Every structure is written in C-alpha cells, then in structure tokens.
CSV table of C-alpha atoms in Angstrom, one decimal:
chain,number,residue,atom,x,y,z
A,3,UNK,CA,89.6,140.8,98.0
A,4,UNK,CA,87.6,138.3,100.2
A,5,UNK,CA,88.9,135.0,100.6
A,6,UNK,CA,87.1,132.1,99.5
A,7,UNK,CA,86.3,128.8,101.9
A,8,UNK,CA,84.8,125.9,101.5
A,9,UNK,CA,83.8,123.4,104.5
A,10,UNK,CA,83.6,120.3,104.4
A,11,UNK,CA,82.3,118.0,107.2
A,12,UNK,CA,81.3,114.4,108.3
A,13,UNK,CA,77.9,113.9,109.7
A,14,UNK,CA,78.3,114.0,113.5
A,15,UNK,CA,76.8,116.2,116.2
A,16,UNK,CA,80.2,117.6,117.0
A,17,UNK,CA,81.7,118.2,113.7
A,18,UNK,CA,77.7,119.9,112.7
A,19,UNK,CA,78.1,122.3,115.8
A,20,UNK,CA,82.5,123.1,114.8
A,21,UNK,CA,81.0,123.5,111.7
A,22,UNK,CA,78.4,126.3,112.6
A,23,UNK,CA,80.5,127.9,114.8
A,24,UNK,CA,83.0,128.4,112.2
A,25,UNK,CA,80.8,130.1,109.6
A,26,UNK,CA,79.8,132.8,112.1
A,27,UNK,CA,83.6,133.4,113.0
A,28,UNK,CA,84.4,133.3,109.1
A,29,UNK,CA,81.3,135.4,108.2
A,30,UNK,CA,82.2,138.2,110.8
A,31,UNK,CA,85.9,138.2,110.0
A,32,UNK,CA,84.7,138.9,106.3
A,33,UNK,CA,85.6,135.7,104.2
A,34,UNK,CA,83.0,134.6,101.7
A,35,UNK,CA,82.1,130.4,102.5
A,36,UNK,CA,81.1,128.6,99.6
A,37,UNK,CA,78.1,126.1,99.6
A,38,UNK,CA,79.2,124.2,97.3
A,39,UNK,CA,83.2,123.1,96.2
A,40,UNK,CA,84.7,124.7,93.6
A,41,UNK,CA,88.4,124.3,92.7
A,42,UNK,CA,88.9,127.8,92.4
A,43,UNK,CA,88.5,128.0,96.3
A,44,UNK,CA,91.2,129.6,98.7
A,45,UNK,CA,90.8,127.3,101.8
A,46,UNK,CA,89.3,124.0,102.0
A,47,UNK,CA,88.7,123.0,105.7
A,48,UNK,CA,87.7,119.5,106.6
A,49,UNK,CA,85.9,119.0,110.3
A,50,UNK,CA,85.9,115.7,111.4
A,51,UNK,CA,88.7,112.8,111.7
A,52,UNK,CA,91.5,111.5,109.5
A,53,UNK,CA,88.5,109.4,107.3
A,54,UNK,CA,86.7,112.4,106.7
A,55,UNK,CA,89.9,113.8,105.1
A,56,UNK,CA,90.9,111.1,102.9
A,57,UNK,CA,87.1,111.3,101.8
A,58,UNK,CA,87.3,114.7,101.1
A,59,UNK,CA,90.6,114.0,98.9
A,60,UNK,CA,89.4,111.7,97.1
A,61,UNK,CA,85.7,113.2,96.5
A,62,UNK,CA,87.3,116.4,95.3
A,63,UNK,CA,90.0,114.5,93.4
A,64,UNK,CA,92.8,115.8,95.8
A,65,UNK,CA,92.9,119.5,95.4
A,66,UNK,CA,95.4,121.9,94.9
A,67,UNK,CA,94.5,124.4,97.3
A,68,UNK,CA,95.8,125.0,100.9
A,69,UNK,CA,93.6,122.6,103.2
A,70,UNK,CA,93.3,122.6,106.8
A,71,UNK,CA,91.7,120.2,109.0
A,72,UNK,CA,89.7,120.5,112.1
A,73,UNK,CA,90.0,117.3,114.6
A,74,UNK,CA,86.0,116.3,115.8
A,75,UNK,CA,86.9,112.7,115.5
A,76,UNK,CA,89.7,110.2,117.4
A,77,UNK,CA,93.0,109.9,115.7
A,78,UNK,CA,93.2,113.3,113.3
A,79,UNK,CA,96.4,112.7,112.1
A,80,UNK,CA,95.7,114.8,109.3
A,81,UNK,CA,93.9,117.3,111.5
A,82,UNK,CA,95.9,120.4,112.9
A,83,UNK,CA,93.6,121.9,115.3
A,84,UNK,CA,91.0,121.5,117.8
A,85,UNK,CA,87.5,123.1,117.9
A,86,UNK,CA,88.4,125.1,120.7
A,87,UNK,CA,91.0,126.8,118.4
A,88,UNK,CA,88.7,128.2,115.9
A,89,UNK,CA,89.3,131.7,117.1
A,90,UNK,CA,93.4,131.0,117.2
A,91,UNK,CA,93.3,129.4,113.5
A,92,UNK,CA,91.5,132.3,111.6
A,93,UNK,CA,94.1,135.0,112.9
A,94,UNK,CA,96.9,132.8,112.0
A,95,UNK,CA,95.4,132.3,108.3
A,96,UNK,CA,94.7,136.1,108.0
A,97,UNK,CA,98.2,137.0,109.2
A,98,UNK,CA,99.5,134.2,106.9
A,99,UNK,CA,101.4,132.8,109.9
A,100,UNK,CA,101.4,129.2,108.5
A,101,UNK,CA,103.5,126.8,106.5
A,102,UNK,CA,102.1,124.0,103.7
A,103,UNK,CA,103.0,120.2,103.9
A,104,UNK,CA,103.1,118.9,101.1
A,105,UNK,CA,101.5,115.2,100.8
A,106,UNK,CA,102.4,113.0,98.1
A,107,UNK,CA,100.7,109.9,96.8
A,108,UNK,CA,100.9,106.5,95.9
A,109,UNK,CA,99.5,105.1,92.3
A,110,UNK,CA,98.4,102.1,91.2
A,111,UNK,CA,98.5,100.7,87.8
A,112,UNK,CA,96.5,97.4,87.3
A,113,UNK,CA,97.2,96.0,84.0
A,114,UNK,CA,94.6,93.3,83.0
A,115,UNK,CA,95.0,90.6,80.8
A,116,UNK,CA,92.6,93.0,78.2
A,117,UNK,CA,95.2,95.3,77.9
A,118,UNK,CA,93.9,97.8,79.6
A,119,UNK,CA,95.0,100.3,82.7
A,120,UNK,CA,93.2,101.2,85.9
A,121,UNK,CA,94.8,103.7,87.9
A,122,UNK,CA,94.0,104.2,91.5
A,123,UNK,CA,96.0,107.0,93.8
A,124,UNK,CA,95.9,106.9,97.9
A,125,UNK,CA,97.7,109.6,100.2
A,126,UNK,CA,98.2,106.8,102.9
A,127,UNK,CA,98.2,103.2,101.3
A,128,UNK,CA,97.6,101.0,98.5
A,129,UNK,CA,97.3,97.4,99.2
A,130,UNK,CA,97.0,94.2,97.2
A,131,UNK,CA,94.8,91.4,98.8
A,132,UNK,CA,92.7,88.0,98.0
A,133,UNK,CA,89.2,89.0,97.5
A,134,UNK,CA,87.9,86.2,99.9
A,135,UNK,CA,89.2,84.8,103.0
A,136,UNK,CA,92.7,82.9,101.1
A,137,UNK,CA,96.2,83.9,100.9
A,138,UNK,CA,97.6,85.2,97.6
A,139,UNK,CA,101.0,84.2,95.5
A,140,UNK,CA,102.6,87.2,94.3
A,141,UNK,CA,105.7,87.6,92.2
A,142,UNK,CA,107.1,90.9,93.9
A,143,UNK,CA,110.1,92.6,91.6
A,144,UNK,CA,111.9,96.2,92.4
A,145,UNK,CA,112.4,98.2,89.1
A,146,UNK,CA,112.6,95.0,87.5
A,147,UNK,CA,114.6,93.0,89.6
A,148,UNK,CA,113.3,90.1,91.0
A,149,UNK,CA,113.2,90.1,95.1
A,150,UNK,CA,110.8,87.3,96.3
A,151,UNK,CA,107.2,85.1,95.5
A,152,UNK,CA,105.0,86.6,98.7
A,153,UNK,CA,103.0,84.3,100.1
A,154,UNK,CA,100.3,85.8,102.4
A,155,UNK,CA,97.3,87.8,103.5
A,156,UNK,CA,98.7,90.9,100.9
A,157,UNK,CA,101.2,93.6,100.7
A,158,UNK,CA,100.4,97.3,101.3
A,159,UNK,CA,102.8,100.2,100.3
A,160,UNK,CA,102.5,102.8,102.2
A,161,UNK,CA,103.5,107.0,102.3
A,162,UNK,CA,105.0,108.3,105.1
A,163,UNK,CA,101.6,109.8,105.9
A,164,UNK,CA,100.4,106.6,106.2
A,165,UNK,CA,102.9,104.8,107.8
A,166,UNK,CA,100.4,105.9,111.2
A,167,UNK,CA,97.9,104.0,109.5
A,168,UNK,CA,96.9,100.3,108.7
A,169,UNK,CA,100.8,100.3,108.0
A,170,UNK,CA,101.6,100.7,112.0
A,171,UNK,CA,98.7,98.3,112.8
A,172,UNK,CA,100.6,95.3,110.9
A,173,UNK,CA,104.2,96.4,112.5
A,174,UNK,CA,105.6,99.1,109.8
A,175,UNK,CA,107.4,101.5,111.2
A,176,UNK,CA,106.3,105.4,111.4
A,177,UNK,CA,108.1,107.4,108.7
A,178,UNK,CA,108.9,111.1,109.8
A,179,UNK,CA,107.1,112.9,107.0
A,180,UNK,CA,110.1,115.1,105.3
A,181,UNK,CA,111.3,111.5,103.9
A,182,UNK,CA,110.2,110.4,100.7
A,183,UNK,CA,110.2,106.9,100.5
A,184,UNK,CA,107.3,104.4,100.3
A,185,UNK,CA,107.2,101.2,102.8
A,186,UNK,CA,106.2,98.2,101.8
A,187,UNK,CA,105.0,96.1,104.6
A,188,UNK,CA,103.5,92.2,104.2
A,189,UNK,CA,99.9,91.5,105.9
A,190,UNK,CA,100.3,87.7,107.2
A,191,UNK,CA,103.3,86.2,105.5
A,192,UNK,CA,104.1,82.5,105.5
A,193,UNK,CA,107.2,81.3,106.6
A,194,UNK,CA,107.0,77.7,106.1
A,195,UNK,CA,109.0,75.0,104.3
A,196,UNK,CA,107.2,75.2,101.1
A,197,UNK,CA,106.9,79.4,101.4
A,198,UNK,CA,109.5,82.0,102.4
A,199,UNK,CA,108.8,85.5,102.3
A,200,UNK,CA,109.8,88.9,104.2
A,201,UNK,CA,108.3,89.2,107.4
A,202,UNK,CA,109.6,93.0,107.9
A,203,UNK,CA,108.6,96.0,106.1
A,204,UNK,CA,110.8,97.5,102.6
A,205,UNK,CA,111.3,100.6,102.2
A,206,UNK,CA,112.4,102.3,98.8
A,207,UNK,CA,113.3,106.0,97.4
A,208,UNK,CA,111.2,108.0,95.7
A,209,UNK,CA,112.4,107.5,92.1
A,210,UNK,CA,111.9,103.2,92.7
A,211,UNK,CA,108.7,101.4,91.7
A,212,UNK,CA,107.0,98.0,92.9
A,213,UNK,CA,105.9,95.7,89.8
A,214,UNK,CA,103.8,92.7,91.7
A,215,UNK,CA,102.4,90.1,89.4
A,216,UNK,CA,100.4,87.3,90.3
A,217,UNK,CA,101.4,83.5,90.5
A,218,UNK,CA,100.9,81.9,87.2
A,219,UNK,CA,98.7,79.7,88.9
A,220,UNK,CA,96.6,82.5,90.2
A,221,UNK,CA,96.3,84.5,86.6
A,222,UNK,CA,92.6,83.7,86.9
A,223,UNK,CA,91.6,84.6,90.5
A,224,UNK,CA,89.9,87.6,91.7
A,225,UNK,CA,92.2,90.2,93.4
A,226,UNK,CA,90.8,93.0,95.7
A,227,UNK,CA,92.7,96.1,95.8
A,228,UNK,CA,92.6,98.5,97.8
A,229,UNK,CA,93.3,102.7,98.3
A,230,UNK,CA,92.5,104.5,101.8
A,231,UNK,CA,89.4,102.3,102.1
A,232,UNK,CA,87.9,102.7,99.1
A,233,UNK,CA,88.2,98.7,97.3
A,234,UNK,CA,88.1,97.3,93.9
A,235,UNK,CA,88.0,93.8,92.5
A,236,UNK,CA,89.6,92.6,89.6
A,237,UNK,CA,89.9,89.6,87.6
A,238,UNK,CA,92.6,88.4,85.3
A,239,UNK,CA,95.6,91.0,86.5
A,240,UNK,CA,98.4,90.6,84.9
A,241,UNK,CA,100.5,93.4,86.6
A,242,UNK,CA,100.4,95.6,89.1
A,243,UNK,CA,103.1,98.3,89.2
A,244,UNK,CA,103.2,100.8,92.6
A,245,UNK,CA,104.8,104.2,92.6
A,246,UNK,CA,104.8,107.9,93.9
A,247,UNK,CA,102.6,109.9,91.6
A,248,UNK,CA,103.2,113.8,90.3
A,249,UNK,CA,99.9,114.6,92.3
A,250,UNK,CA,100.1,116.0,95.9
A,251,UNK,CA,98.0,117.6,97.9
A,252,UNK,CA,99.2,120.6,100.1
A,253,UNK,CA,98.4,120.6,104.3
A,254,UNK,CA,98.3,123.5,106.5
A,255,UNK,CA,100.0,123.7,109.4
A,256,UNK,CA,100.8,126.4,111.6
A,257,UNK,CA,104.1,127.7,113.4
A,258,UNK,CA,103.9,125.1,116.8
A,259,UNK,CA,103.4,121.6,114.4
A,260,UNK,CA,105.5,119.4,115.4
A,261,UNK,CA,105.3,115.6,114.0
A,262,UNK,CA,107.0,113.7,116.4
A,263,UNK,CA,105.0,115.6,119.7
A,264,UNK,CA,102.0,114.6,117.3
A,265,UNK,CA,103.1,111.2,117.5
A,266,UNK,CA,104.1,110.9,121.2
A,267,UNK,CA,100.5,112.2,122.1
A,268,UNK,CA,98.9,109.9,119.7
A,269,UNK,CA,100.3,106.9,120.6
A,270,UNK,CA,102.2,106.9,123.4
C-alpha cells in the first residue's frame, strides 16, 4: 500500500522550488502526497527552517506521525537534510533506514485569579515576561520548595531541543538531546542590594515541576507569556506551574545524525 505524505512549507522561493521538486520525486517513486493534512498521514515533511517547524507543530497540534524536515532556511536545527538530498532521503525512507527522535515538551499551566486554567505546550521554550518594557517579581518554588524571589527581564524553561534556541542566546548551556531535563535560565536578573537572584541557568529532572507565582505586589499586572513565539497576555495570574508534558512529537533522522557534529557546524 502507498504511503501517504503530506508537505508542509514556508513561503520562500527556495523552500516553493524543494517543494516541487519533491512531489515529482515522491510522485514517480509511487507515494500518494496529500493536499491537505490529515492525521492519518504516514510522513509529514516540513521545507523551510526551524520556525517553519515549530509552526507546523503547533498548527497541526504536534503530530504523532514520523516528521522529517527539509533545511531552506538558516539555522535548521530541526531540519535533517538539505535540498540537494532529496534523492538520498526518499531511498532511505523506503528502505526504512532511519531512526525517530523523540521530542518532548514543555506545559504551561496559568492559573488566574478566576479559577480557571490555560494551558500552553512548546517543544523548545516557555517563558514568563512583563508585558511592557519593566522587570517582573516572581516568587520561583521547585515542587513546592521555595528557591528564590526573581527579579528581572523573565525566566524561560527550556527542553533540550531548545537549549540551541533563545536559551543559548541568554547564556544557557546546550543540552545533548538523550537527557531529559528542562533548564531554567533567567533573562536580565538583578543583582543589587535590594534584589538577589540566580544569574546561571537550573536545570531539573524530568519528574520535577516549576510553580512561579507573582509578587503580591504585582497580583494585578499584566504578564506576557510566551511558547516558541507564539505570546499571550494575562491579567491577574495567580500561578504558573512548568513541567514536561505526556505529548511528544517524533523526528526523523537517518543513520549519519549526529548532534554534537550538528552543533559544531552550527555554531562553531
């Protein structure tokens, strides 16, 4: 039976030509392309870079099937092969010579003052912010034990697919994938005599949460949260608890995928 694909892609003249390339080289090799998603796909590939991914996660409220990207933008973390590899990646996917990465995530529970719940999930952050241009007060507690008042920019938490991300831009460190911890790394802390707060990143197990309230004082202010990119504002939090989530999302990669090579050409 035929295989079933669907492609995803961002709008750019690369990604548009990848994109048509691939359908003939799918189309001739007999696999049936979908126009539109459906969750009962086989393959999803995303063309483009590591934002078109984390769109394409969150648009199809992170799928279950195996997903492969294919890198038409800068970083492509996410992204396992190159355009020029089209021809390489659909004999590999027919001979089943490939492994799946599994990526957790990261949820957010904001618990207003209403009593009510909003839950937000992000495969490489979570952060908590102001929602204009002042620092926050946050009571920050690990499973319930008290650990410090932050005084700052924000906190982001972080998976170890997104300790590459906005994580490594504010000084977290990169977190080899096959661990699962979260990292929680402060955005501007003050260190002053009337605020003291950690000015290196945390990092906890799997089976640890993050409850973050806000200063008594600040029960009233707006606070902006936010989830790869995607942002919401919120008035009157009471709570805010951080942990991994049950729902994953599952990466190809094939036999040659190394991370740390990744790494060393990505940054170094």
């Amino acid at each position: 039976m035929s295989k079933k694909i669907y492609i995803f892609a961002n709008e750019s003249e690369s990604s548009a030509y990848t994109e048509k390339q691939l359908r003939k080289k799918l189309d001739k090799s007999g696999y049936t392309i979908y126009s539109e998603y459906s969750d009962d796909v086989d393959l999803l590939v995303c063309i483009g870079g590591d934002g078109t991914f984390l769109e394409a996660m969150h648009r199809f409220n992170f799928p279950s099937m195996p997903i492969i990207g294919i890198n038409t933008g800068h970083l492509g973390m996410f992204q396992e092969i190159s355009p020029y590899m089209l021809d390489d990646f659909i004999f590999n996917y027919s001979q089943e010579k490939y492994a799946l990465q599994k990526l957790s995530t990261v949820c957010m529970k904001v618990k207003t003052t209403d009593g009510r719940v909003h839950e937000h999930l992000g495969i490489n952050e979570v952060l908590i912010k102001a929602s204009a241009t002042y620092s926050v007060h946050l009571n920050i507690s690990i499973d319930g034990s008290f650990i410090e008042r932050f005084s700052g920019d924000g906190v982001l938490i972080a998976t170890p697919a997104g300790s590459t991300a906005y994580n490594y831009s504010l000084g977290g460190s990169v977190v080899d994938p096959r661990l699962e911890i979260l990292q929680v790394t402060p955005i501007s802390p003050m260190n002053t005599t009337a605020y003291r707060s950690f000015t290196s990143s945390i990092l906890l197990p799997s089976d640890l949460s993050l409850q973050i309230m806000p200063d008594m004082y600040e029960r009233k202010s707006t606070l902006r949260v936010v989830y790869d990119g995607f942002h919401v504002e919120y008035d009157d939090v009471e709570e805010i608890e951080v942990g991994f989530s049950d729902v994953s999302v599952n990466l190809m990669r094939f036999e040659n995928y190394d991370f740390w090579r990744k790494v060393k050409s990505k940054f170094l």
